[in-house]
Short mmCIF file of C-alpha atoms and ligand atoms in Angstrom, two decimals:
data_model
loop_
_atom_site.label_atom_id
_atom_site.label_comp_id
_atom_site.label_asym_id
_atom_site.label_seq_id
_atom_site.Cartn_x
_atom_site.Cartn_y
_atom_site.Cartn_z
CA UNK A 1 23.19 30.95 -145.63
CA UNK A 2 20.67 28.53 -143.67
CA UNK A 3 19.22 30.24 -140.75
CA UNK A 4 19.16 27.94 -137.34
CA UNK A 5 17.28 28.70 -134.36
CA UNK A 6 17.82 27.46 -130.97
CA UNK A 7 16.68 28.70 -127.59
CA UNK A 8 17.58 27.69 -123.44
CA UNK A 9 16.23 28.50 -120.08
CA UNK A 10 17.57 31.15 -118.35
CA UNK A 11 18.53 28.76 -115.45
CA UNK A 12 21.15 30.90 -114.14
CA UNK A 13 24.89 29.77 -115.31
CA UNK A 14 25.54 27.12 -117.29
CA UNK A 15 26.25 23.64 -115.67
CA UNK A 16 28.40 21.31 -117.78
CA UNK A 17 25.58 19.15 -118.69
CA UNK A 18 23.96 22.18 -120.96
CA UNK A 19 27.27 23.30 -122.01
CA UNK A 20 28.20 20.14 -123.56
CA UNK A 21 24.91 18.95 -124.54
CA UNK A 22 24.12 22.38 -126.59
CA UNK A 23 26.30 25.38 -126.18
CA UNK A 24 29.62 24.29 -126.94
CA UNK A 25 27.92 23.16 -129.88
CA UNK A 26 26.22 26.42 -130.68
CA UNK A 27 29.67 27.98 -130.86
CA UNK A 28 30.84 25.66 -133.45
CA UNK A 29 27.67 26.29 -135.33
CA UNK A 30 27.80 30.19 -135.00
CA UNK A 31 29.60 30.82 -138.17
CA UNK A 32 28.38 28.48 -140.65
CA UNK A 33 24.91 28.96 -140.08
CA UNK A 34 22.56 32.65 -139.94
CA UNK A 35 22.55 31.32 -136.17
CA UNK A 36 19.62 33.24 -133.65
CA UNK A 37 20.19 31.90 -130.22
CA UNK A 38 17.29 32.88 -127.86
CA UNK A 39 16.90 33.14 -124.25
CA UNK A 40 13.34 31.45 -123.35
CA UNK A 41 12.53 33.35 -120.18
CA UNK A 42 8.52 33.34 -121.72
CA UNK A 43 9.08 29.49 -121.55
CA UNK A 44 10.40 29.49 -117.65
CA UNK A 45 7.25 31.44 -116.83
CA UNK A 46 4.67 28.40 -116.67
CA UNK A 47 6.05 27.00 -113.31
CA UNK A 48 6.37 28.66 -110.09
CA UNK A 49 8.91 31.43 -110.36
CA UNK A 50 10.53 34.44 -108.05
CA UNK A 51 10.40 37.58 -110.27
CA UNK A 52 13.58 38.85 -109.58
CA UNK A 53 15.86 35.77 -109.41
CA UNK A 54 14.56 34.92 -113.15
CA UNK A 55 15.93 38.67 -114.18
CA UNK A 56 18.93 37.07 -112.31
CA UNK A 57 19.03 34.14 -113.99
CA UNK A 58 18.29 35.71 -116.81
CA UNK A 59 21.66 37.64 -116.48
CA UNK A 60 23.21 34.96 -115.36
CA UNK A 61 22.75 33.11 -118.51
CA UNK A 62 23.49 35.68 -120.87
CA UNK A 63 26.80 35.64 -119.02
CA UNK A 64 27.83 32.54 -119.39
CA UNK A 65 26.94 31.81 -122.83
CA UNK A 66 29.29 34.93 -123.92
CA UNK A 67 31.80 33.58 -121.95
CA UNK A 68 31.45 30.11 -123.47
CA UNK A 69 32.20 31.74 -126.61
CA UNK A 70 28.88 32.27 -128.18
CA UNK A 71 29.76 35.69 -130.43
CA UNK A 72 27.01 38.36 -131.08
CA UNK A 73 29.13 39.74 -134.06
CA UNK A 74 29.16 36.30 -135.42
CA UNK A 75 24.92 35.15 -134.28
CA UNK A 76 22.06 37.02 -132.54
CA UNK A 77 21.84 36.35 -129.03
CA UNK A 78 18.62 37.60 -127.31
CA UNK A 79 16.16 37.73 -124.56
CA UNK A 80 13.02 35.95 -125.62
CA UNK A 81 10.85 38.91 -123.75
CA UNK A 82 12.74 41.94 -125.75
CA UNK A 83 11.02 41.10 -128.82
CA UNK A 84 7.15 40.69 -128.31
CA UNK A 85 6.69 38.86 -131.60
CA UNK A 86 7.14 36.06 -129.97
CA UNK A 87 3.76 35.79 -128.25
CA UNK A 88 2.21 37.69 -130.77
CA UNK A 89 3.17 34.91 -133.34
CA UNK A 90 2.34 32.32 -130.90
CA UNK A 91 -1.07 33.80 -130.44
CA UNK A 92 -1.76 33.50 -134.10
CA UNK A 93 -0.65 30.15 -134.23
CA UNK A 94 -3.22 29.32 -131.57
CA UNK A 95 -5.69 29.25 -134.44
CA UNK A 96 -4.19 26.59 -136.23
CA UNK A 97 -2.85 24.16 -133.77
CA UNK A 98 -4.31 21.27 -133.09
CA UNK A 99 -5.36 20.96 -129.68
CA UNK A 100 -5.29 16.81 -129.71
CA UNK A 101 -1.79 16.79 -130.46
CA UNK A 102 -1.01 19.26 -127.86
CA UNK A 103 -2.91 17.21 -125.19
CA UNK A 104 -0.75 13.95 -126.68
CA UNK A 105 3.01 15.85 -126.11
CA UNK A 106 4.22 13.71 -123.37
CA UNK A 107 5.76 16.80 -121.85
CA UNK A 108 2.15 18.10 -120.90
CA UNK A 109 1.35 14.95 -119.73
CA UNK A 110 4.30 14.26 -117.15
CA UNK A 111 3.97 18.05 -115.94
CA UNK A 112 0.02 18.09 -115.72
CA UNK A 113 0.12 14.90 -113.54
CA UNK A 114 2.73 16.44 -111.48
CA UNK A 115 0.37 19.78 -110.80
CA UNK A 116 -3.20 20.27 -109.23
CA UNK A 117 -4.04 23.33 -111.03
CA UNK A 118 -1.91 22.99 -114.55
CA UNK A 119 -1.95 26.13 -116.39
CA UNK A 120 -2.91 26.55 -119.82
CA UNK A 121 1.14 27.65 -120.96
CA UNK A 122 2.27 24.39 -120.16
CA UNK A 123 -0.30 23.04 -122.65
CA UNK A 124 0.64 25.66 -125.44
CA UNK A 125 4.05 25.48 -124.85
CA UNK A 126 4.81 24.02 -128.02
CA UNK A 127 3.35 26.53 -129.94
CA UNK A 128 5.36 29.42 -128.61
CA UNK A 129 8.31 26.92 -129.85
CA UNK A 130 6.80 26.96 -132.82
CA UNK A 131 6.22 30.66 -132.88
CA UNK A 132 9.83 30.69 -131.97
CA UNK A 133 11.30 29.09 -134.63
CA UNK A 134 9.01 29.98 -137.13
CA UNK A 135 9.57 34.04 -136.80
CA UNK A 136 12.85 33.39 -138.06
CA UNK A 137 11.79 31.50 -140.69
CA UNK A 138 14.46 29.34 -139.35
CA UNK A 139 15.71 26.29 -141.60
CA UNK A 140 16.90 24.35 -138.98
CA UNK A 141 16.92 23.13 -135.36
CA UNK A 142 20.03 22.12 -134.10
CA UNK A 143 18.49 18.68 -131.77
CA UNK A 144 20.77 15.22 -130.80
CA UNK A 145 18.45 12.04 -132.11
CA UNK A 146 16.44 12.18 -128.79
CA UNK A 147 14.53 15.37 -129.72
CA UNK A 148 13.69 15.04 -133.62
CA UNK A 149 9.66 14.47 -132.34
CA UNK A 150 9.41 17.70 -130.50
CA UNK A 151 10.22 19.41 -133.74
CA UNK A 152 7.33 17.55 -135.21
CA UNK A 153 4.61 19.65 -134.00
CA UNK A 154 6.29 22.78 -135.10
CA UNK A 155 6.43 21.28 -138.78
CA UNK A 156 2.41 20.53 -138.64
CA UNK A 157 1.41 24.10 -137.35
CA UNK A 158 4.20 25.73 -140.13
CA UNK A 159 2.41 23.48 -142.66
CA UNK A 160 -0.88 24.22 -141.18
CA UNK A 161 -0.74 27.74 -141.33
CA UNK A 162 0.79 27.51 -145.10
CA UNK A 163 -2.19 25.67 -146.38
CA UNK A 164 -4.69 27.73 -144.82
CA UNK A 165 -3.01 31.11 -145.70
CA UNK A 166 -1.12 30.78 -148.43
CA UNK A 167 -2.63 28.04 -150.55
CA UNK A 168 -1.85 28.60 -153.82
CA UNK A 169 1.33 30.52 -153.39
CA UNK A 170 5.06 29.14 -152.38
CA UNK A 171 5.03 28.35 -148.31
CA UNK A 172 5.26 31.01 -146.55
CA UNK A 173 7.01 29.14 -143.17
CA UNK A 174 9.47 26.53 -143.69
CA UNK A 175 9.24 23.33 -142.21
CA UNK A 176 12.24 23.65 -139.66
CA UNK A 177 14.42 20.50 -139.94
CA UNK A 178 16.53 18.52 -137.22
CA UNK A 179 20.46 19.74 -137.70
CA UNK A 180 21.16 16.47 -136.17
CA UNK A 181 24.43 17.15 -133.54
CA UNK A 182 26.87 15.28 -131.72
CA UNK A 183 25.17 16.33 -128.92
CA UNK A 184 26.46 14.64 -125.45
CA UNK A 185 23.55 13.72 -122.82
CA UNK A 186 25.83 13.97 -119.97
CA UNK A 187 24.61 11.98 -116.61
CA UNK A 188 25.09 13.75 -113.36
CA UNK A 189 27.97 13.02 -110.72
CA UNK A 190 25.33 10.58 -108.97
CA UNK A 191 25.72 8.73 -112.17
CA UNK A 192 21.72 7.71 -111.86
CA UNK A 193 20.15 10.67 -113.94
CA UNK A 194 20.74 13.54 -116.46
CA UNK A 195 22.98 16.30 -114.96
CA UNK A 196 20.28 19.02 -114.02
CA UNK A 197 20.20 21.99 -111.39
CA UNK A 198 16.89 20.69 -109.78
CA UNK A 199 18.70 17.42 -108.66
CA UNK A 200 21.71 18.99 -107.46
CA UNK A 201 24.30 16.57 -109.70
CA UNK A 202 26.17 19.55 -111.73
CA UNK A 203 28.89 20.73 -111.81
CA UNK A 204 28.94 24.42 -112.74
CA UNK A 205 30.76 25.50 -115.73
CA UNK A 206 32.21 28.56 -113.86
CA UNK A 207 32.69 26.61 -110.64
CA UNK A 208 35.64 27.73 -108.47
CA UNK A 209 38.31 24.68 -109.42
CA UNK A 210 38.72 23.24 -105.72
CA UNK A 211 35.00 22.76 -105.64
CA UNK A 212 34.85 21.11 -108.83
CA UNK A 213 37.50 19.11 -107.36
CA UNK A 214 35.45 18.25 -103.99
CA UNK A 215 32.30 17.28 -106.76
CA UNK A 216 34.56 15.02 -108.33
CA UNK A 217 36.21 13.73 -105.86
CA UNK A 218 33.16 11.18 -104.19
CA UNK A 219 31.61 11.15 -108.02
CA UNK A 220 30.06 7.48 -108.52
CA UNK A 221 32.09 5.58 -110.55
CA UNK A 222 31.81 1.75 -111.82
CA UNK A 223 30.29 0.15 -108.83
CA UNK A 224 31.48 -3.41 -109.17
CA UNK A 225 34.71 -1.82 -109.28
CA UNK A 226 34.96 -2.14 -105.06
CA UNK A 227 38.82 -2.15 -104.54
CA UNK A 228 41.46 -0.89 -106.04
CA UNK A 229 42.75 -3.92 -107.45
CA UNK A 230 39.19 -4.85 -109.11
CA UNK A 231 39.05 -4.24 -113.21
CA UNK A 232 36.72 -1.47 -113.79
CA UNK A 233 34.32 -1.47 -117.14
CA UNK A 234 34.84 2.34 -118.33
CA UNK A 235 31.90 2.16 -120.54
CA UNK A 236 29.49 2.01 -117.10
CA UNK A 237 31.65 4.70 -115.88
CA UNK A 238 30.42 8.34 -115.63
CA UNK A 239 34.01 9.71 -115.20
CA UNK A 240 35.19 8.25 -118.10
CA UNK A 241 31.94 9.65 -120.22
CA UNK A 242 33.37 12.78 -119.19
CA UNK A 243 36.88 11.89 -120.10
CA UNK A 244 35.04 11.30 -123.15
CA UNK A 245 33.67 15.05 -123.05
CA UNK A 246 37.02 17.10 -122.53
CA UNK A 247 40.33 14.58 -122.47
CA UNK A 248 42.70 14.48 -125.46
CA UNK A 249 41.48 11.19 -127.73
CA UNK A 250 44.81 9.21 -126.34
CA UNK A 251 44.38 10.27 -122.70
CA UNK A 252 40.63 8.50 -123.07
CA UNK A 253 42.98 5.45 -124.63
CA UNK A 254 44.78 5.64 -121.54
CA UNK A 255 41.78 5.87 -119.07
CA UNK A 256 40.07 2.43 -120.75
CA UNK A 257 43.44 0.73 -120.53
CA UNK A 258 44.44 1.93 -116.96
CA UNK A 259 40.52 0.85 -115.55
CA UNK A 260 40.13 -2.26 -117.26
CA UNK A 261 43.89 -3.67 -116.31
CA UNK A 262 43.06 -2.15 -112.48
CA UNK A 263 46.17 0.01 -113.68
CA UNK A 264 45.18 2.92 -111.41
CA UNK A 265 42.67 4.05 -108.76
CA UNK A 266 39.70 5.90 -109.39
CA UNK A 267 40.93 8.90 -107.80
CA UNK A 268 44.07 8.91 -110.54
CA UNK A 269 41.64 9.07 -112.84
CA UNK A 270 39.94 11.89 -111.88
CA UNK A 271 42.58 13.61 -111.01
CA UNK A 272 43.71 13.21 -114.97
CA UNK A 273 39.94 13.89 -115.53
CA UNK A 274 40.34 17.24 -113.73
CA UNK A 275 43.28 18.59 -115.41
CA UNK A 276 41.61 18.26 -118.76
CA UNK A 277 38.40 19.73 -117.76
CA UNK A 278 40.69 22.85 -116.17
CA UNK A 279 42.27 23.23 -119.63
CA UNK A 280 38.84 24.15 -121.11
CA UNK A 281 37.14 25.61 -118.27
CA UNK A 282 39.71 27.77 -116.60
CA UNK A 283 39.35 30.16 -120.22
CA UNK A 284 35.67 30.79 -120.00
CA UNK A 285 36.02 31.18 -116.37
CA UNK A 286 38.16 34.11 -117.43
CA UNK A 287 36.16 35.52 -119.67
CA UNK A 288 32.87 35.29 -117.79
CA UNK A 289 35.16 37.58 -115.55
CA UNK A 290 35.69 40.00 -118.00
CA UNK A 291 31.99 40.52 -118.95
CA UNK A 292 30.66 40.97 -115.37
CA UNK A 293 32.94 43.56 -114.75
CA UNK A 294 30.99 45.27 -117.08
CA UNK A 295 27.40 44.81 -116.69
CA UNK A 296 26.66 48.01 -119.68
CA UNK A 297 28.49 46.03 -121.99
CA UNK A 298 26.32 42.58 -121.69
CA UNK A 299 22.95 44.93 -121.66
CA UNK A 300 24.38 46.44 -124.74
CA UNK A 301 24.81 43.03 -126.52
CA UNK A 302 21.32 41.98 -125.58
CA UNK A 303 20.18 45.54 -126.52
CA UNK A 304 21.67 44.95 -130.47
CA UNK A 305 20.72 41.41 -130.12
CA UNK A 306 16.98 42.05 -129.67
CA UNK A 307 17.08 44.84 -132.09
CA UNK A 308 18.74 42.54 -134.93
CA UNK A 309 15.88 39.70 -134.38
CA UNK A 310 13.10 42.36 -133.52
CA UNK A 311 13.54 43.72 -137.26
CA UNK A 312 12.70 40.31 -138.80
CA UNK A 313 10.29 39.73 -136.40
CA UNK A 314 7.84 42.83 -137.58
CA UNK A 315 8.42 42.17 -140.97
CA UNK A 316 7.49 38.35 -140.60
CA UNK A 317 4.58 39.62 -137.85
CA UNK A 318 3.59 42.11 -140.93
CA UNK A 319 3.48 39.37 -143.99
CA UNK A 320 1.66 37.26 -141.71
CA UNK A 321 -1.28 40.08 -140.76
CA UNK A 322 -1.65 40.79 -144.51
CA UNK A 323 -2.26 36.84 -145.76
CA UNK A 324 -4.48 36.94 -142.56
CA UNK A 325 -6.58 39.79 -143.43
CA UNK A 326 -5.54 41.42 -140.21
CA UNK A 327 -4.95 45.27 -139.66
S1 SF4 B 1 39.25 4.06 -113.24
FE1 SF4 B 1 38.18 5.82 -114.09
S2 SF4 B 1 36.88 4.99 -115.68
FE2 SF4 B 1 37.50 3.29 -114.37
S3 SF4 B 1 35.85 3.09 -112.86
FE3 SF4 B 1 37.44 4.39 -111.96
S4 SF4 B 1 36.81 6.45 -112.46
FE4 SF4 B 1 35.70 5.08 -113.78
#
């Protein structure tokens, strides 16, 4: 079975934005791949951070991905810092990565212009992804279009380290591929950026429902559409993206019909909007209930989930020492 690898920031509980852009996804993809899902809290390091609200957020996340339905009987889920490999195979891959190419990632270059005193992590970064991916020996990435370049670095170090190491002999890495996904890049209720935490346009994916509702309620919508009686354009429309996201196929129908024939109000439609997003949320809202009533059981799951991806990890960690000449 192809392995996949795919990791997330332990920002605390999911928002709808990460659910639908990668987690729902990972759930499909659980079963029909040798799936390791990791939980990148060496990657939230580089920035300013409280100790104890990451081991929160930490938590947090590991919460509401089992909620959302990722399985650990079915994939590994794991915390990033539980197996050490990580940095240890990052380290090594320090020595073959080039250090133009790092300097070029336009994520360095946004976050180094943003910084007075830029640490070097945020530079390297992409080589602990690579080290990431690359422990596993993973085949794939699971990535929407958008992403297929930040993959490309890991390729060149895999390849890198193959030539120099292994020359002769079959490739020791693989050269991870995209697993191209439907993934959705879902805009924020401001409607003027990606939904993210840090500018406070999410809605949380285990969000009490009358404060979804209050969210929802002033949401930007099509702004030519100014009265009720005005024609709205549902493709401009953020609330009907979302429609898109959790409505039945012939309640979307409905929505472009109703908007563009001034058929209903806004407010209707998110009122049909928040039924359907009830329907799937009000389930993993359950269930995230269920495992934080028993905080054993989640460290448990982590527990066997590091151990699973710990015992490839030394054996990669020990193939790689020996075609390195290293004790
Ligand atoms: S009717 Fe619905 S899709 Fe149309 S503009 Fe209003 S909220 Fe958006």
């Amino acid at each position: 079975m192809p392995k996949i690898f795919s990791g997330i920031q332990p920002s605390g509980e999911l928002h709808i934005g990460n659910y639908l852009g990668a987690v729902k996804n990972w759930v499909a993809l659980q079963r029909q791949y040798e799936s390791f899902f990791c939980i990148v809290d060496y990657h939230a390091i580089t920035v300013p951070y409280d100790a104890a609200d990451l081991r929160q957020r930490t938590r947090d996340m590991a919460i509401s991905l089992l909620a959302s339905g990722i399985d650990p009987s079915a994939c590994t889920l794991f915390v990033q810092s539980m197996v050490p490999e990580h940095t240890e195979l990052a380290w090594i891959f320090n020595s073959v990565a080039p250090l133009g190419e790092l300097e070029r990632q336009t994520q360095f270059k946004e976050k180094a212009q943003r910084q007075e005193s830029v640490v070097v992590g945020i530079l390297t970064y992409p080589v602990l992804q690579a080290a990431d991916i690359l422990l596993y020996k993973a085949d794939m990435v699971p990535v929407g279009e958008d992403q297929v370049q930040h993959l490309e670095l890991s390729r060149e170090i895999a390849r890198k380290w193959n030539v120099r190491f292994t020359p002769d002999g079959e490739p020791f890495f693989p050269e991870p591929k995209p697993l191209l996904t439907p993934t959705r890049r879902v805009m924020g209720l401001d409607g003027q950026a990606k939904m993210s935490k840090s500018l406070g346009n999410t809605v949380g994916l285990l969000e009490d429902p009358k404060d979804i509702w209050e969210k929802l309620r002033p949401a930007v919508t099509d702004p030519k559409r100014v009265r009720r009686t005005d024609p709205g354009t549902p493709e401009v429309c953020n609330i009907y993206h979302l429609h898109k996201a959790f409505s039945p196929a012939a309640t979307v129908e409905h929505v472009a019909v109703q908007c563009s024939t001034a058929g209903w109000g806004c407010i209707d439609c998110k009122k049909v909007l928040f039924e359907s997003m009830e329907v799937e949320l009000k389930p993993i809202r359950e269930r995230a209930g269920e495992v934080r009533s028993d905080p054993k059981r989640v460290d448990e799951k982590l527990a066997e989930g590091a151990a699973r991806a710990q015992g490839i990890a030394t054996e990669t960690i020990r193939e790689v020492k020996q075609h390195m000449g290293l004790t």
